[in-house]
Each structure stands twice: as structure tokens, then as C-alpha cells.
XYZ file of N, CA, C and O in Angstrom:
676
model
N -0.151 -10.240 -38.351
C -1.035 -9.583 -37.404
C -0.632 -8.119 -37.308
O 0.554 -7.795 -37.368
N -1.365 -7.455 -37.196
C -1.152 -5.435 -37.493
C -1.692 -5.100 -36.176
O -2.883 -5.050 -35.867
N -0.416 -4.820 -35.252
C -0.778 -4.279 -34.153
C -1.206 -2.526 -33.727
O -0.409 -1.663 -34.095
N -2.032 -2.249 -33.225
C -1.714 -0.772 -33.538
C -0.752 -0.050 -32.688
O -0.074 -0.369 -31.710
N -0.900 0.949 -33.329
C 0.202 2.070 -32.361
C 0.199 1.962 -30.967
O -0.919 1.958 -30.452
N 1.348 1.858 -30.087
C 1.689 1.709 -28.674
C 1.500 2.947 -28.085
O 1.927 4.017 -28.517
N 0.745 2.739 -26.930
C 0.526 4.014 -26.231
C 1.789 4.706 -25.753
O 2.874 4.125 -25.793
N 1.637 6.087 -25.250
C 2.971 6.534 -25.278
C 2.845 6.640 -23.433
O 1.850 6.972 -22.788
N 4.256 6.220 -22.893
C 4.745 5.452 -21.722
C 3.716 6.585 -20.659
O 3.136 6.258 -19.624
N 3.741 8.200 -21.423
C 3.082 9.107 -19.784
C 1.919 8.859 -19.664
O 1.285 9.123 -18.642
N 1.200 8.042 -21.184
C -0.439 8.266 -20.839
C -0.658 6.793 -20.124
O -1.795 6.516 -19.740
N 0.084 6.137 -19.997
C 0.194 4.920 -19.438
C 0.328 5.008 -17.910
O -0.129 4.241 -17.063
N 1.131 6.232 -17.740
C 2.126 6.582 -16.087
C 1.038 7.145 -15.874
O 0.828 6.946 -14.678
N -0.077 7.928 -16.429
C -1.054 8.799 -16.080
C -2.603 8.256 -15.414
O -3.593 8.606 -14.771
N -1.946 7.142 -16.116
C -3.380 5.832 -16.085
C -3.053 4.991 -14.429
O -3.893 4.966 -13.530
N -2.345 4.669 -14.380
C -1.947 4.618 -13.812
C -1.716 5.073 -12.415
O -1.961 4.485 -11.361
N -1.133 6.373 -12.653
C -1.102 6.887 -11.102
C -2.907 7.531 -11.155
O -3.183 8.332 -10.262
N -3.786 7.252 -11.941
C -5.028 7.733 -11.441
C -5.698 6.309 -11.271
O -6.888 6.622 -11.264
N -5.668 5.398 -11.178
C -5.802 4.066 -10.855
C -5.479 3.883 -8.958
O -6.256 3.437 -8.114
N -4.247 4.344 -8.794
C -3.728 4.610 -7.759
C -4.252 5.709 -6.884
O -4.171 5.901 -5.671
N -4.717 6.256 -7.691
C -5.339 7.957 -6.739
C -6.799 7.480 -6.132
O -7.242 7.468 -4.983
N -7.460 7.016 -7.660
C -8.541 6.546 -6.823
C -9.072 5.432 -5.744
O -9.987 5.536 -4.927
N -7.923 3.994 -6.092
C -8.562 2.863 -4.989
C -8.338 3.922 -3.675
O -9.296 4.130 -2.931
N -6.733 4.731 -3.369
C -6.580 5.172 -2.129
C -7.901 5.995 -1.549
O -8.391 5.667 -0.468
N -8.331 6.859 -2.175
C -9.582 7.694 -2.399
C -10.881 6.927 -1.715
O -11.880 7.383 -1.158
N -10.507 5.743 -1.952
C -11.925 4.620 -2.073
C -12.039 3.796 -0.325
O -12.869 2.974 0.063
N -10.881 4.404 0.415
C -10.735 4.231 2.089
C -10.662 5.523 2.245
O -9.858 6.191 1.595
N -11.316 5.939 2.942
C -11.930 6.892 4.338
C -10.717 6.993 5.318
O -10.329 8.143 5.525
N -9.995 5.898 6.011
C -9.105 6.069 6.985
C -8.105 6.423 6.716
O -7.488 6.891 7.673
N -7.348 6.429 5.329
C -6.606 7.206 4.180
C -6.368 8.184 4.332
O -5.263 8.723 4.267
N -7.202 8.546 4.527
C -7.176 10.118 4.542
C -7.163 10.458 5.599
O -6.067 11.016 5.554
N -7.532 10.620 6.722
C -7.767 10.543 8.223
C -6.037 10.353 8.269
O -5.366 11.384 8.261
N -5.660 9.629 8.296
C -4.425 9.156 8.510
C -3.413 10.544 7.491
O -2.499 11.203 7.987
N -3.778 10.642 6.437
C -3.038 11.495 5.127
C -2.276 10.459 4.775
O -1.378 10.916 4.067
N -2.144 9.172 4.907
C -1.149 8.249 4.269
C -1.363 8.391 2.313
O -2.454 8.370 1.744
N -0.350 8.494 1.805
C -0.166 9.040 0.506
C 1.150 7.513 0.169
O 2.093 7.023 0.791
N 0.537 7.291 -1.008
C 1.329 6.212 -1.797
C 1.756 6.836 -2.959
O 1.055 7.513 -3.711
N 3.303 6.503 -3.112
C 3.859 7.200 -4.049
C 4.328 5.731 -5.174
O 4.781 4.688 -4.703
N 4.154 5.896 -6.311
C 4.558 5.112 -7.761
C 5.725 5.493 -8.135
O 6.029 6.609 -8.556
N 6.932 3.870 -7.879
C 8.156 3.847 -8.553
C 7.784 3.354 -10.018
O 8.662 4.061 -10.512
N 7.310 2.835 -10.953
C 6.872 1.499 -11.505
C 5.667 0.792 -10.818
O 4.528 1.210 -10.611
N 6.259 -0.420 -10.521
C 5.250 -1.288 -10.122
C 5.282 -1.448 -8.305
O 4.600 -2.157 -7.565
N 6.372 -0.473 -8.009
C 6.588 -0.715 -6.367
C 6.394 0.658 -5.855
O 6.880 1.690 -6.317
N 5.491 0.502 -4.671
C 4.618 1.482 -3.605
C 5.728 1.577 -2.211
O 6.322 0.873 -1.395
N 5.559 2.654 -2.526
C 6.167 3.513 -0.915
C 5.081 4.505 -0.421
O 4.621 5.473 -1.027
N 4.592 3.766 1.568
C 3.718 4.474 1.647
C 4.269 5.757 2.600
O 5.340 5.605 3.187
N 3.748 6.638 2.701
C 4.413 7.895 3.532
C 2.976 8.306 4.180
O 1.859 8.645 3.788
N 3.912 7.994 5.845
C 2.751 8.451 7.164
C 3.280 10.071 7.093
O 4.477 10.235 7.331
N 2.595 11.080 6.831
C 3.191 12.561 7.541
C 3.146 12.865 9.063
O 2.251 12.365 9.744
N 3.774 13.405 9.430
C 3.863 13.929 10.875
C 2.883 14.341 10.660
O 2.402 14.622 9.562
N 2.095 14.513 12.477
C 0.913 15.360 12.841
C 1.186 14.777 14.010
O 1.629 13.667 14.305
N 0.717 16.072 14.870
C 0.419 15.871 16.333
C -0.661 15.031 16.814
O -0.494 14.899 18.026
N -1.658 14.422 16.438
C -2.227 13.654 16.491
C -2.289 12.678 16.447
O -3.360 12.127 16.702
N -0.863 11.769 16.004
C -0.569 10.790 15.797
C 0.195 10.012 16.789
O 0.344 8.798 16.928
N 0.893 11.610 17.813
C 1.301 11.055 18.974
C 0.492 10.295 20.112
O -0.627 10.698 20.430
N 1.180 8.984 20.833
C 0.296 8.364 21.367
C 0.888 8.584 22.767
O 0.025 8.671 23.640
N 2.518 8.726 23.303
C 3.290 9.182 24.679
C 3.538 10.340 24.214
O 3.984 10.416 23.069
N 3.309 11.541 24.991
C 3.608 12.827 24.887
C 4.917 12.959 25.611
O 5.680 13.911 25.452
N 5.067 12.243 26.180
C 6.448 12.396 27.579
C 7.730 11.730 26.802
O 8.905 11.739 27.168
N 6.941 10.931 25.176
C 8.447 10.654 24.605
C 9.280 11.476 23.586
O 10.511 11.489 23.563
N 8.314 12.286 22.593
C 7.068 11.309 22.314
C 7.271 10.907 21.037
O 8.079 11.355 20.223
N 6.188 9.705 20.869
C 5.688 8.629 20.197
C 5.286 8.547 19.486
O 4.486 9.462 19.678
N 4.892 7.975 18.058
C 4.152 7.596 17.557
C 2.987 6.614 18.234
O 3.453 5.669 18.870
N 1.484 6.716 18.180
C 1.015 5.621 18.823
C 1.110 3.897 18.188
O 0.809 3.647 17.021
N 1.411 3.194 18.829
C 1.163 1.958 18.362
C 0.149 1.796 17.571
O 0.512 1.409 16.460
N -1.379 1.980 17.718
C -2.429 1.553 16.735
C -2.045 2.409 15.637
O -2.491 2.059 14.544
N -1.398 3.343 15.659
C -1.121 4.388 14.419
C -0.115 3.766 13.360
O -0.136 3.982 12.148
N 0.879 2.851 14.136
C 2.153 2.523 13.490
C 1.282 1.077 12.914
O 1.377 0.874 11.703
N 0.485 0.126 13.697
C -0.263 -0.905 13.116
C -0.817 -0.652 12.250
O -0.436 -1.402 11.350
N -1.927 0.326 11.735
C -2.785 0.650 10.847
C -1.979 1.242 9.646
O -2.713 1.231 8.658
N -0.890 1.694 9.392
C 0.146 2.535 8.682
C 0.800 0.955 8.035
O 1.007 0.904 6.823
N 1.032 -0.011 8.708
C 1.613 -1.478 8.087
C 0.489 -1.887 7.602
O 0.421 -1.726 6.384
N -0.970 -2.637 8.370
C -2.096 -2.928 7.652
C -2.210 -2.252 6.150
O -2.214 -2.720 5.011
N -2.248 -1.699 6.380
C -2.681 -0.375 5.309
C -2.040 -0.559 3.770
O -2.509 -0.815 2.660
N -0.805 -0.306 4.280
C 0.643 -0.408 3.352
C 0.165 -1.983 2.630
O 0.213 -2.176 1.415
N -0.274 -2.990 3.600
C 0.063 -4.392 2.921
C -1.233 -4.619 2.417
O -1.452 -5.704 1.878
N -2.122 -3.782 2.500
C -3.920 -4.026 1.985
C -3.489 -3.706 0.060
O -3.627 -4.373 -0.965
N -2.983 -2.450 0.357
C -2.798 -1.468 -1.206
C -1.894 -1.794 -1.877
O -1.726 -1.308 -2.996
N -0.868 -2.956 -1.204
C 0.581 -3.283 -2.007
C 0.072 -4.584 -2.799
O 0.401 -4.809 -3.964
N -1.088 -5.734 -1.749
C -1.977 -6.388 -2.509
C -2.997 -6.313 -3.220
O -3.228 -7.483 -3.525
N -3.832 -5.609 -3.724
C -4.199 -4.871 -4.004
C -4.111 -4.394 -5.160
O -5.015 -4.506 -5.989
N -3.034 -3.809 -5.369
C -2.480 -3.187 -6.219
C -1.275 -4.114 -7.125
O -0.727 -3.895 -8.205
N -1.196 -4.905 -6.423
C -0.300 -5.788 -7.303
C -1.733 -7.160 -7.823
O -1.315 -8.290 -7.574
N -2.215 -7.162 -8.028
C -3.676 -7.537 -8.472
C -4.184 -6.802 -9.419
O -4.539 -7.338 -10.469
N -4.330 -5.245 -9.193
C -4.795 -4.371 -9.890
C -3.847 -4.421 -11.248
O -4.150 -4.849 -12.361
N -2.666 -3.874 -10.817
C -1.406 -3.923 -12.222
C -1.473 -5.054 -13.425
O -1.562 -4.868 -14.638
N -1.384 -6.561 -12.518
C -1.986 -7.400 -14.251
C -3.434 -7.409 -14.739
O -3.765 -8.081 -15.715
N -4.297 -6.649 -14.044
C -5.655 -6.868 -14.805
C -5.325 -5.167 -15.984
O -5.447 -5.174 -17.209
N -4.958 -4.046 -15.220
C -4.573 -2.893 -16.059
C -4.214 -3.275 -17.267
O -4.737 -2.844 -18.295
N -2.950 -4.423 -17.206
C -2.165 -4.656 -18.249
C -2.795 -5.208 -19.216
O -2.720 -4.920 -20.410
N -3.385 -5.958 -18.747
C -4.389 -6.893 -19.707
C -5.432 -5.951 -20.805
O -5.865 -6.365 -21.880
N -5.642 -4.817 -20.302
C -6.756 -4.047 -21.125
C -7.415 -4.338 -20.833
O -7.529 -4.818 -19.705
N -8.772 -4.179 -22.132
C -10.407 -4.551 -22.319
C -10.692 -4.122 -21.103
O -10.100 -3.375 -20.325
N -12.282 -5.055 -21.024
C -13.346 -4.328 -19.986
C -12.975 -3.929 -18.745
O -13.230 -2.846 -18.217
N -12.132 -5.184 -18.127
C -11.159 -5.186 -16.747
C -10.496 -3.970 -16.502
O -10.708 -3.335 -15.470
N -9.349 -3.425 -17.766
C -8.854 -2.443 -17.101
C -9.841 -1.331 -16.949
O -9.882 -0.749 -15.865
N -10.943 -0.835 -18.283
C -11.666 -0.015 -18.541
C -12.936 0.365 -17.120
O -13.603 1.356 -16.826
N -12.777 -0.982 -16.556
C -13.585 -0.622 -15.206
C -12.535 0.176 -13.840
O -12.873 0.910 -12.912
N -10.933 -0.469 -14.325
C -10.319 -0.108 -12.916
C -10.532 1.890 -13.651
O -11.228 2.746 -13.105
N -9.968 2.026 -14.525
C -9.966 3.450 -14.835
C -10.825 3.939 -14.352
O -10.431 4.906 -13.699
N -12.372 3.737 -14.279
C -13.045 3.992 -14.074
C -13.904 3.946 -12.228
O -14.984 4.237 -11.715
N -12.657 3.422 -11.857
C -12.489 3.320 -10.272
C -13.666 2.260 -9.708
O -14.302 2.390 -8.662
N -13.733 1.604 -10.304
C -14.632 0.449 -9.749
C -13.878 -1.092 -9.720
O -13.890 -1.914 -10.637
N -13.206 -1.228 -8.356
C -12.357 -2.034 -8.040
C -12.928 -3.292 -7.213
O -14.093 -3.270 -6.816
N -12.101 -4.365 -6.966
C -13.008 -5.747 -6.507
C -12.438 -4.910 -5.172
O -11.776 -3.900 -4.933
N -13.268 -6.204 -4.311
C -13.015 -5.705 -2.617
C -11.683 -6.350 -2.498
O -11.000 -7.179 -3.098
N -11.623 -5.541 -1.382
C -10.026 -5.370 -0.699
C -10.057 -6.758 0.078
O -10.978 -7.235 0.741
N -8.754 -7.290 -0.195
C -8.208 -8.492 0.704
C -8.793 -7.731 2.213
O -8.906 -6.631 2.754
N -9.140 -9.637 2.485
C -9.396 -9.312 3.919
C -8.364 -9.779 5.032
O -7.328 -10.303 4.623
N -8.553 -9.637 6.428
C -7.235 -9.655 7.043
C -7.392 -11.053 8.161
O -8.006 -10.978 9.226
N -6.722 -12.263 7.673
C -6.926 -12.962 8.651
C -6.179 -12.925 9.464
O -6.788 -12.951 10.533
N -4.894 -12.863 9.644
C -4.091 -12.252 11.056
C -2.833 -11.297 10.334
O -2.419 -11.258 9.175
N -2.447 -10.579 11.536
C -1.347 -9.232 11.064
C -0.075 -9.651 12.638
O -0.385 -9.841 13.814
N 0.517 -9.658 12.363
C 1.222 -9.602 13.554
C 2.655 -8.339 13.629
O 3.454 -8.259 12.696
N 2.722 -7.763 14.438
C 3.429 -6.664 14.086
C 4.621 -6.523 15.156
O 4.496 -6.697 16.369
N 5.636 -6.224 14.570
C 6.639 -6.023 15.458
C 7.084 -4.735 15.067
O 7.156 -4.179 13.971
N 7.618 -4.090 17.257
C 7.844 -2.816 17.275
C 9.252 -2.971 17.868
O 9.614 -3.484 18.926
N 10.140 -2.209 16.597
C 11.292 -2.491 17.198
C 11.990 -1.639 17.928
O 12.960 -1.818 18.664
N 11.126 -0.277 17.521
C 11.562 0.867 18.436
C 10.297 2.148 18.326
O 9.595 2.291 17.324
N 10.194 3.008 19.569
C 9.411 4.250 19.293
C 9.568 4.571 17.992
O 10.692 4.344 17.547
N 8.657 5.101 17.140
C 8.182 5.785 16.333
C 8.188 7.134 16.586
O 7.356 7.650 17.333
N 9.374 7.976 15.823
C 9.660 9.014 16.164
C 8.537 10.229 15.945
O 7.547 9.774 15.373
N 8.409 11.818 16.280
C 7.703 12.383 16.396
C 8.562 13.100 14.328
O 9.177 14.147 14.121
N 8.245 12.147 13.454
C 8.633 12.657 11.872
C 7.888 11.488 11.087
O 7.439 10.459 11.592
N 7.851 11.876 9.693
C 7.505 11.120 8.398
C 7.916 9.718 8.778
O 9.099 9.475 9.015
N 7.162 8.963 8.833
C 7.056 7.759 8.110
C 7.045 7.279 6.876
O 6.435 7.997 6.084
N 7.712 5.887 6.246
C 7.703 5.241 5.056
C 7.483 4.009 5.062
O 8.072 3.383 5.943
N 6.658 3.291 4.195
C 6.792 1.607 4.667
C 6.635 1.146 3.154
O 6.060 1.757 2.253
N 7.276 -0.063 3.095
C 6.991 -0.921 1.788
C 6.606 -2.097 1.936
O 7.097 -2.552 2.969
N 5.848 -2.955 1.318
C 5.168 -3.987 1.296
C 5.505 -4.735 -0.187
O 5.506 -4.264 -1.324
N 5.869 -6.473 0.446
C 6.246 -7.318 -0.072
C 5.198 -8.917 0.164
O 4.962 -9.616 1.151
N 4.679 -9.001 -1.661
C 4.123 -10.177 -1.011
C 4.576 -11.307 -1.293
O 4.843 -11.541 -2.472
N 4.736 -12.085 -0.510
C 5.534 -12.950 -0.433
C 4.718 -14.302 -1.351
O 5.287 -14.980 -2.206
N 3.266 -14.465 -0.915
C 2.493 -15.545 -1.554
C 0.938 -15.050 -2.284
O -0.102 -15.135 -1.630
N 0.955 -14.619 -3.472
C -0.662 -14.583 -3.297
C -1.013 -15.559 -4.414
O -0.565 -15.571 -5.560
N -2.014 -16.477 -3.780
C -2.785 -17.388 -4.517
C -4.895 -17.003 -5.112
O -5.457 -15.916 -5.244
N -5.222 -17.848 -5.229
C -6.249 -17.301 -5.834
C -7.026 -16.733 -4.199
O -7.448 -15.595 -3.995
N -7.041 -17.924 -3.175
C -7.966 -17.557 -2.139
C -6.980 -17.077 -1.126
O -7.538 -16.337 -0.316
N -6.048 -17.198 -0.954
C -4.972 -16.410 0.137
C -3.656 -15.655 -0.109
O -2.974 -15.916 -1.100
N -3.250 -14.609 0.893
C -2.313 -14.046 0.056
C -1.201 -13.503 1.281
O -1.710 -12.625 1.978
N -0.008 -13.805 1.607
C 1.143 -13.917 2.442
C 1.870 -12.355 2.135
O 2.315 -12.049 1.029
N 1.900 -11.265 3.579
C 2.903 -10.235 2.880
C 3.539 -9.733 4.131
O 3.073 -9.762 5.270
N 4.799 -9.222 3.679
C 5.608 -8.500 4.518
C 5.875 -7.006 4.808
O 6.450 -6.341 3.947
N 5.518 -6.484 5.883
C 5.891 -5.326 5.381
C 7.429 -4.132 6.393
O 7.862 -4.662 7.416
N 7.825 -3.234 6.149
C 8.600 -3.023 7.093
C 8.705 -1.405 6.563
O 8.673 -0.945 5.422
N 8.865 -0.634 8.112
C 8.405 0.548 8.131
C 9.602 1.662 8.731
O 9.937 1.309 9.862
N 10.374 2.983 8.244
C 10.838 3.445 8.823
C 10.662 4.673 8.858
O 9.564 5.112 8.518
N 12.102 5.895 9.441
C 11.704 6.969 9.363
C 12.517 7.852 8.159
O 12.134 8.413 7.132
N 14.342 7.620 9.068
C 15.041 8.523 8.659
C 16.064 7.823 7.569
O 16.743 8.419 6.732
N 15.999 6.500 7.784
C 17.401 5.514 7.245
C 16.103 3.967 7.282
O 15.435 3.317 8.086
N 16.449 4.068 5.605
C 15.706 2.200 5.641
C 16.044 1.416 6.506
O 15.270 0.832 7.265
N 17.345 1.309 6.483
C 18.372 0.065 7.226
C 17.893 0.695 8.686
O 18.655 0.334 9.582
N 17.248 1.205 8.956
C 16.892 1.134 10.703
C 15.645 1.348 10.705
O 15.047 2.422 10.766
N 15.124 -0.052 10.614
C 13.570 0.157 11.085
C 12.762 0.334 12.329
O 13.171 -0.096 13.408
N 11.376 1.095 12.172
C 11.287 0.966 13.458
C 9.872 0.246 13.812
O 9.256 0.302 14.877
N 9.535 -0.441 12.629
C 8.160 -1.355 13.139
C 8.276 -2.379 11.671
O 8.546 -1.977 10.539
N 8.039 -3.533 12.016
C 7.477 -4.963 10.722
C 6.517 -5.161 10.752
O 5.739 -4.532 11.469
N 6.183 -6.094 10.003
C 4.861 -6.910 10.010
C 4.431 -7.827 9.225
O 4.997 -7.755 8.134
N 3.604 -8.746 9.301
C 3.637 -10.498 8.381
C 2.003 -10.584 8.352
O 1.623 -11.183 9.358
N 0.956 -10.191 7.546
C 0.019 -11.018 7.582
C -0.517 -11.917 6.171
O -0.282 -12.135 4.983
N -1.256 -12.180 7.107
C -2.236 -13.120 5.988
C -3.302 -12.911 5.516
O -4.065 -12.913 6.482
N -4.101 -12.649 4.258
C -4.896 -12.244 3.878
C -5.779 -13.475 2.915
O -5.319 -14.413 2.264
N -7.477 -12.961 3.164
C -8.408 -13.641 2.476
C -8.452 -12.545 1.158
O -8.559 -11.319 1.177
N -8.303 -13.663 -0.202
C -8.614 -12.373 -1.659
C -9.977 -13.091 -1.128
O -10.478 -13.968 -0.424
N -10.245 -11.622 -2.361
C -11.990 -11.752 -2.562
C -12.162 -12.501 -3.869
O -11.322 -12.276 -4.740
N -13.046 -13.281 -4.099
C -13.262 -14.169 -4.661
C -14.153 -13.691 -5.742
O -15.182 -13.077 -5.458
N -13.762 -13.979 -7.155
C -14.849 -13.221 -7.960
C -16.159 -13.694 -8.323
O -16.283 -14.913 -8.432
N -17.358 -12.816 -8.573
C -18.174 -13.170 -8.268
C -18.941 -14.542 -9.517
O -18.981 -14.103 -10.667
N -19.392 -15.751 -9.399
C -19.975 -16.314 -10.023
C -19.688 -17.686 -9.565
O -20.233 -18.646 -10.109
């Protein structure tokens, strides 16, 4: 069997992080937010930026709670998502040739999120990573956990459960 020539690893990294540019692109609240996902490989780190707007106690101040919820949601939508996206990429043919082309299946949906706050959310950058723990064809189990200055001290988690979208036929 005569395989052809292997692509070379940046046009791959290139494919890639524009795969990544666009699903984020493809939410509205993304941006609103400025949440920006950065590519190790195959593992996502998401980064909340400071803004004054994000404060929710001025007298602390805070990050707001719905800010720090939606920043975990978020994180665990694109980490599933995207870990979905990565073996169809890999695969080639039409599949990947559509993700390149930024036409992606719908986003897991959210059947419950439960979030734990383990401390104020300081008035700096945020980071969170997302781990999924189960994804099957119709459901998908993930973890996520969020900090500022030091991993090892977090200051918000979170566990939900998600409906995949089901392909069409």
C-alpha cells in the first residue's frame, strides 16, 4: 500500500487551531465574555480576562457568580465539543473537510451543571480546564475546575451532564 506524503505537523497545528477559532467564533456569548481557548495538543485551557464588568460585589470585589457559572458551562460545552471534533479531524475526508470549513454539529446540550464556589473570584484572569469523564453516543459526563493565580487553589468546580446531538438520519 503507497501512502502519500505526511502532512507537515504546523499545517496540521494550523488546521487545527482554525478549527478552534472558528466553533469559538460560532457563540456570540464568547465573545461578550472575551473567553479565549488556548491549544496544548489535544487539551484546552480556557482564559476569562479581567474586566470591570464582570464584577458582581463592588464592596469585595467579585467576580459575579453567573459570570464564574457561564465561564465553567462554557469551558465544559467546547472541551466536549472539541474532543468530538479532534477524532472526526483525524479521520479526514468529508467530515474533517466540513469542520475546516466551520460547519460543525450542534453543541451538547445541558441537562444539569452543578457548580461549586469555593471562594470569591478575584478582581484578575481566570483559567479553567475541562475533563470528560463519560461521553457516550447520547450522553456525556464532565468536570470542570477553575482558577486564578495557582491551579492547586481553586476558586470555583463543576460536574455536568450533557445531551450529544444526535446525527441526523
Amino acid at each position: 500500500m503507497n501512502r502519500g506524503k505526511p502532512e507537515p505537523v504546523q499545517v496540521i497545528k494550523q488546521r487545527r487551531d482554525a478549527a478552534l477559532e472558528k466553533l469559538t467564533a460560532s457563540i456570540p456569548y464568547l465573545s461578550y465574555l472575551d473567553i479565549r481557548f488556548e491549544r496544548m495538543g489535544d487539551e484546552l485551557t480556557a482564559r476569562l480576562p479581567f474586566d470591570e464588568k464582570l464584577i458582581g460585589n463592588p464592596a469585595l470585589p467579585a467576580l459575579h457568580g453567573g459570570v464564574t457559572g457561564s465561564f465553567l458551562e462554557i469551558t465544559a460545552v467546547i472541551e466536549l465539543t472539541w474532543s468530538t471534533l479532534w477524532d472526526r479531524m483525524e479521520g479526514g475526508g468529508p467530515e474533517a473537510a466540513a469542520i475546516e470549513a466551520g460547519e460543525f454539529p450542534p453543541l451538547p446540550k445541558t441537562i444539569d451543571f452543578t457548580i461549586d464556589y469555593l471562594r470569591s473570584g478575584l478582581p484578575r484572569d481566570a483559567y479553567a480546564r475541562a475533563r470528560v469523564n463519560r461521553s457516550g453516543r447520547r450522553y456525556a459526563s464532565v468536570h470542570v475546575e477553575a482558577w486564578q493565580d495557582n491551579r492547586s487553589r481553586l476558586f470555583a468546580q463543576a460536574t455536568g451532564h450533557f445531551l450529544m446531538p444526535q446525527p441526523d438520519g
